[in-house]
Short mmCIF file of C-alpha atoms in Angstrom, two decimals:
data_model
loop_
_atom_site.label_atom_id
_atom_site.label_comp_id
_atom_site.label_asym_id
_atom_site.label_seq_id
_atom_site.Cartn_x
_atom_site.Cartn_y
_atom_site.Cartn_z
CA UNK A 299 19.08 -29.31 -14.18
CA UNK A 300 16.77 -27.47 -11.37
CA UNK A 301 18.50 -24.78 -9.32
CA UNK A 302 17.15 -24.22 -5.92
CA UNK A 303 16.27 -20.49 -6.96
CA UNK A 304 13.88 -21.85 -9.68
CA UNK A 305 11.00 -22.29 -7.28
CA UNK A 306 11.83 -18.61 -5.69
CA UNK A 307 11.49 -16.77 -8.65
CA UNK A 308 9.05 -18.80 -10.24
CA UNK A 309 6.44 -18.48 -7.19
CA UNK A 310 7.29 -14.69 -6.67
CA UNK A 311 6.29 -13.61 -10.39
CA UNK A 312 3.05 -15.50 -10.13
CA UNK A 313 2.61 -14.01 -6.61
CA UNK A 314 4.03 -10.76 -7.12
CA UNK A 315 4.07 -10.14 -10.83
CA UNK A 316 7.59 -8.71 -10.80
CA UNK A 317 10.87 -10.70 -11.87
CA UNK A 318 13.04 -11.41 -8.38
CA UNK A 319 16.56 -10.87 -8.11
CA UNK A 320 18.95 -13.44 -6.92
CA UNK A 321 20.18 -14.18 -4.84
CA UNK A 322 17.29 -11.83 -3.02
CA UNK A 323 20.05 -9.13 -2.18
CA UNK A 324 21.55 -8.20 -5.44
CA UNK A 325 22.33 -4.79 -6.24
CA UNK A 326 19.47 -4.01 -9.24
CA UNK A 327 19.29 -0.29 -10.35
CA UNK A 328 17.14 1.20 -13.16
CA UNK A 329 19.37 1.46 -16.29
CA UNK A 330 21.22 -2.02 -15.41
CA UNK A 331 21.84 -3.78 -18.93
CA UNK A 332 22.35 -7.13 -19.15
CA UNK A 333 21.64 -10.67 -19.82
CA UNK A 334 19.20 -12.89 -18.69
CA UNK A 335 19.04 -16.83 -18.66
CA UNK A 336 17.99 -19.68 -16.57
CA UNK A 337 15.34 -17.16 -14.39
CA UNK A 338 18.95 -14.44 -13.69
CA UNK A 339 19.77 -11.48 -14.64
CA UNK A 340 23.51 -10.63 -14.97
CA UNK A 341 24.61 -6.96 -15.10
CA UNK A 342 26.97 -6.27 -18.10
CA UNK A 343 26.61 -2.10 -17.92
CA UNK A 344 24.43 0.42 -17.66
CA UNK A 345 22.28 2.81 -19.44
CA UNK A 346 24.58 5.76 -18.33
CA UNK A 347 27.81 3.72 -19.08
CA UNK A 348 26.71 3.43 -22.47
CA UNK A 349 26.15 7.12 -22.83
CA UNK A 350 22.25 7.04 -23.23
CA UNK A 351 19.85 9.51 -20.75
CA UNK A 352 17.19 8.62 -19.22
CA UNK A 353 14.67 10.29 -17.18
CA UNK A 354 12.86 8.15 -14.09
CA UNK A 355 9.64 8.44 -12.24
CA UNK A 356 8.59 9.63 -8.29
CA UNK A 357 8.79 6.65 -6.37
CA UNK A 358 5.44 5.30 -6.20
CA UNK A 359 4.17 3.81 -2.90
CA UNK A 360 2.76 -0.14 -3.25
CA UNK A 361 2.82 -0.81 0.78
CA UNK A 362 4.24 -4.23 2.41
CA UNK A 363 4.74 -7.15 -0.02
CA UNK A 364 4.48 -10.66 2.12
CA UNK A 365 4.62 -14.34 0.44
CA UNK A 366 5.02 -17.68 1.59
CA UNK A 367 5.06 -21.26 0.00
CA UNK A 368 1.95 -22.63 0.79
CA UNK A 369 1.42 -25.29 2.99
CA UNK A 370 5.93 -25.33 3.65
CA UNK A 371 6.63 -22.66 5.79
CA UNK A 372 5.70 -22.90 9.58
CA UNK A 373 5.93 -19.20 11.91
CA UNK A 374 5.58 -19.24 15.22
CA UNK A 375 6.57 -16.43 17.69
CA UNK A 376 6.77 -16.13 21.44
CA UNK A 377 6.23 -12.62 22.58
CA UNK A 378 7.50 -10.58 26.05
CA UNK A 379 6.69 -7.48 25.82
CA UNK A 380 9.04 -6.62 28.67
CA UNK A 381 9.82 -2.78 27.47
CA UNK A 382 6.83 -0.36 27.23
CA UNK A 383 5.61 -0.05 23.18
CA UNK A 384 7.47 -2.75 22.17
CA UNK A 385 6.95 -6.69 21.97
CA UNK A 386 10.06 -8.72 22.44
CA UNK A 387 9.43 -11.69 20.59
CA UNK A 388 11.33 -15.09 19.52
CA UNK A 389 10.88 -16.02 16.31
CA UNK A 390 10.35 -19.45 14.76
CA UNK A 391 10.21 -21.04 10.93
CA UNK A 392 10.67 -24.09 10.09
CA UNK A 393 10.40 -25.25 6.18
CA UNK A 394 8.61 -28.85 5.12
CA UNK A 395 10.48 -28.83 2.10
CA UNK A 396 13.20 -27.67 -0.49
CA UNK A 397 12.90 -24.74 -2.32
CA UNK A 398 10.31 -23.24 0.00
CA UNK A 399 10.43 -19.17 0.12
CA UNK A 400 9.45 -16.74 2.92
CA UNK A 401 9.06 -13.34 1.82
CA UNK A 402 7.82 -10.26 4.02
CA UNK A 403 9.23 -6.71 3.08
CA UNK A 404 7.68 -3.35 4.47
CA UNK A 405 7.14 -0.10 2.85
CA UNK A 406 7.95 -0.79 -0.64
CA UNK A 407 7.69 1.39 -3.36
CA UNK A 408 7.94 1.20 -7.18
CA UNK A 409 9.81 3.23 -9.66
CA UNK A 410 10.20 3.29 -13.37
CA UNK A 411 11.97 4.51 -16.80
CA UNK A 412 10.23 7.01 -18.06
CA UNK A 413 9.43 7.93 -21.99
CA UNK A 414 10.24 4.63 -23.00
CA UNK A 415 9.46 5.06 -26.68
CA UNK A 416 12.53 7.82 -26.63
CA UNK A 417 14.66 5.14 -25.11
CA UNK A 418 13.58 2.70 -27.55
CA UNK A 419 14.81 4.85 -31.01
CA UNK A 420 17.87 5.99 -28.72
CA UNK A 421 18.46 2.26 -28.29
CA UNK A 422 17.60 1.13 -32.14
CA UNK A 423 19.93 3.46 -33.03
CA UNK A 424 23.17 2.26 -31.24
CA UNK A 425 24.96 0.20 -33.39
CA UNK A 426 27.02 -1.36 -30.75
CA UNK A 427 23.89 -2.23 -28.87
CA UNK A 428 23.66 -6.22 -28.00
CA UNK A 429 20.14 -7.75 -29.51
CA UNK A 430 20.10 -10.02 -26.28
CA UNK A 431 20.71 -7.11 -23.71
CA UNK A 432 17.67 -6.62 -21.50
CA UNK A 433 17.07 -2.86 -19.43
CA UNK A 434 15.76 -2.47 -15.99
CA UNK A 435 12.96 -0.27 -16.44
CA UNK A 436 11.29 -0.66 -13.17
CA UNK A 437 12.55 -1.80 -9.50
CA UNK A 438 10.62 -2.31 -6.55
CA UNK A 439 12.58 -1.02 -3.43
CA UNK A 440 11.74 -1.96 -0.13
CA UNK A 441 12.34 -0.79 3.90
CA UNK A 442 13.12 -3.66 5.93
CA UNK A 443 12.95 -6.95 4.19
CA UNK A 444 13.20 -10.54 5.26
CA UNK A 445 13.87 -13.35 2.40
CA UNK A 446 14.56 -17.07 3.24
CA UNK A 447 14.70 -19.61 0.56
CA UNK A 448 15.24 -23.16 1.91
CA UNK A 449 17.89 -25.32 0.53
CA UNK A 450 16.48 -28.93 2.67
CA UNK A 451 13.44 -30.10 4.01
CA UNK A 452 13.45 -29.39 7.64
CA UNK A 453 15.72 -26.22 7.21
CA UNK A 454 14.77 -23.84 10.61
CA UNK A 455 15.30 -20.61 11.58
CA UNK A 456 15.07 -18.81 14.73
CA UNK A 457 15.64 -14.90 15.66
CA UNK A 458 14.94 -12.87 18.52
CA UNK A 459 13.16 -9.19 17.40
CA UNK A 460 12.13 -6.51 19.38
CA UNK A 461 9.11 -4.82 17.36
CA UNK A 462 6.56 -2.18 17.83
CA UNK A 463 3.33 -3.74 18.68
CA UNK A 464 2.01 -3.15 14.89
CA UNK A 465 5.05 -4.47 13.21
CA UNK A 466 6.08 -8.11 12.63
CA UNK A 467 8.42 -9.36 14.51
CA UNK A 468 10.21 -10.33 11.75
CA UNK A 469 10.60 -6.80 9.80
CA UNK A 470 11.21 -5.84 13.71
CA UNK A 471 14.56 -8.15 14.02
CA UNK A 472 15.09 -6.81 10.28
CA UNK A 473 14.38 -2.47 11.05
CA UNK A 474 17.24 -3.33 13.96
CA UNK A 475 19.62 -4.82 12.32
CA UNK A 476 19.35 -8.36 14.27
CA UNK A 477 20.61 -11.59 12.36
CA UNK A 478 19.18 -14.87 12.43
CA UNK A 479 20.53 -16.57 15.79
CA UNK A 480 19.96 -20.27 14.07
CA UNK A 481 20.52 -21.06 10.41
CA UNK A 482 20.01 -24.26 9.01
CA UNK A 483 19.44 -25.62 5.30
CA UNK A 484 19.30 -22.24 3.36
CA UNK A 485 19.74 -21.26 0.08
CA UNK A 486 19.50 -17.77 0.53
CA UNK A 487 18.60 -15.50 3.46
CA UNK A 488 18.15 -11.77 3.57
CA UNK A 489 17.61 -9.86 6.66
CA UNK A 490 18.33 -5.81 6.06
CA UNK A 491 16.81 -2.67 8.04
CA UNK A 492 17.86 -0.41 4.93
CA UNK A 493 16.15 -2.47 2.50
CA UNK A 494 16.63 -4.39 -0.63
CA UNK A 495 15.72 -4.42 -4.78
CA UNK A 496 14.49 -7.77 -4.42
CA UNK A 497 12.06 -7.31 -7.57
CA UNK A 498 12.43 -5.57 -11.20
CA UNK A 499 10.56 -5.84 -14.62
CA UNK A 500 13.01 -5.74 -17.93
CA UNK A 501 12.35 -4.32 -21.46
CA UNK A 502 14.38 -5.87 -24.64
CA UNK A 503 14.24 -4.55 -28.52
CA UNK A 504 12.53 -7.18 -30.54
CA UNK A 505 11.60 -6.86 -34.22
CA UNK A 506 8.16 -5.58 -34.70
CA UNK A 507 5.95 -8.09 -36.07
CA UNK A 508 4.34 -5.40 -38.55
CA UNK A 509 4.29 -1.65 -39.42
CA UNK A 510 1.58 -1.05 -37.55
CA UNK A 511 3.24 -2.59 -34.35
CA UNK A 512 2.60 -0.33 -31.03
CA UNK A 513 5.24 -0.22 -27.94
CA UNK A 514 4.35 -2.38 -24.92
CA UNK A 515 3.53 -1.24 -21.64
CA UNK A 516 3.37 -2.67 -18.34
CA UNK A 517 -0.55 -1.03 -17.79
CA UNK A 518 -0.71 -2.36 -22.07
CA UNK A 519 -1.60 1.49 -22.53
CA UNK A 520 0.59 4.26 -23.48
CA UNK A 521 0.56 7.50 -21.59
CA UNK A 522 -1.08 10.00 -23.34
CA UNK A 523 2.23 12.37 -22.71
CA UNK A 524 4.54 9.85 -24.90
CA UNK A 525 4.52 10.07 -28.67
CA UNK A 526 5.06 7.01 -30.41
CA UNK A 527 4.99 8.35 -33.72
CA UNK A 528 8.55 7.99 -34.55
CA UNK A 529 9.78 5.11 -33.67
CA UNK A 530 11.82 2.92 -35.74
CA UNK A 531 10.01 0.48 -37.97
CA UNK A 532 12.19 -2.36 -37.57
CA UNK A 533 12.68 -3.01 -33.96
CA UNK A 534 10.19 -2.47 -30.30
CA UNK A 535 10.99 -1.85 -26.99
CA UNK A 536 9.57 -4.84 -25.10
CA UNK A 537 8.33 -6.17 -21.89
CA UNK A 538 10.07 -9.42 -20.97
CA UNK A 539 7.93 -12.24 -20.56
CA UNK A 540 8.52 -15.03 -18.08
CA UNK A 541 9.45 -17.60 -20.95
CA UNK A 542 12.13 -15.66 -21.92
CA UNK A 543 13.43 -14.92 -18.05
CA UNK A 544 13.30 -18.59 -17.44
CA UNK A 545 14.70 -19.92 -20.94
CA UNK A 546 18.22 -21.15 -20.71
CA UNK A 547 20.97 -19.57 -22.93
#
């Protein structure tokens, strides 16, 4: 049976190229373990519960992420401009069909497990450690962040924002904390001036498929500062693929 967040996170990966949390305002942190099925992820523990370290990159800047569903989300906006540097704006969208995402979020930035081959033989080695379990080994966190995800053709929304004039109105209503006024036929909808983890990539052990198997990387090339020399033969720390996000358990 279709669930009305397949079409989010299916159109987000291929958009974005990151997995997307749902409902869009889940709490994802790196270290999260857990299960996946049916395009979800659902937290059992952590990385730190379980007693493992792990060491995590700077946060690296990737600017304002923005997506729509082509050709079924309308925006229109209004604009005053009654206060001096700002632009008072109402704010329109209206969605042609089911299913149909809007996604704008502003000054995101990316961060990430790092020395994943040490994780890997840390995680080989745990003998309590769930074959199934997935890790959150990067998450994309955002500043102010609007999500709708229609639940019915014809589902509208309509805000009033007060944004600088180089800001969308939008991410303007979103920075000051200002809800949608209208709300009809929604799956989901996200509006937050302190931001979100709307999107994450996951890592699983799998058995290497020979000796000579190498660890997987996001860039498919291992830093030159991470020596891969010693980990176990039998399993890999891998990147989850979309199949496997989507599959059903």
């Amino acid at each position: 049976m279709k669930h009305l967040h397949d079409d989010y996170t299916r159109e987000i990966h291929t958009a974005l190229g990151y997995f997307a949390a749902w409902p869009p305002g889940a709490a994802i942190t790196l270290g999260d373990v857990g299960l996946v099925s049916g395009r979800r992820f659902r937290r059992k523990t952590s990385l730190t519960e379980l007693g493992v370290d792990f060491a995590v990159s700077s946060p690296t800047p990737i600017g304002d992420l923005e997506y729509a569903t082509k050709g079924s989300v309308d925006v229109s906006s209004t604009a005053g401009g009654e206060v001096p540097g700002t632009a008072a704006a109402k704010v329109l969208l209206n969605f042609s069909a089911s299913g149909a995402t809007f996604f704008q979020a502003s000054g995101c930035a990316t961060q990430t497990i790092v020395n994943l081959p040490a994780l890997g033989r840390v995680l080989t080695r745990k003998h309590e450690w769930n074959r199934r379990y997935v890790v959150i080994t990067e998450v994309v966190r955002s500043g102010p962040i609007v999500v709708l995800v229609s639940s019915e053709r014809g589902a509208t929304a309509e805000l009033h924002a007060s944004a600088t004039p180089t800001e969308s109105p939008l991410l303007g209503a979103a920075r000051t904390g200002l809800d949608f006024t209208v709300r009809k036929g929604f799956a989901a909808h996200l509006a937050s001036d302190s931001g979100a983890s709307p999107l994450f990539q996951a890592m699983s052990l799998r058995k290497r498929p020979n000796r000579g198997g190498t660890m997987e990387y996001r860039n498919e090339v291992p830093p030159e500062d991470q020596d891969t020399r010693d980990m176990p033969t039998g399993f890999v720390l891998r990147r989850l693929t979309w199949d496997e996000f989507a599959a059903e358990a």
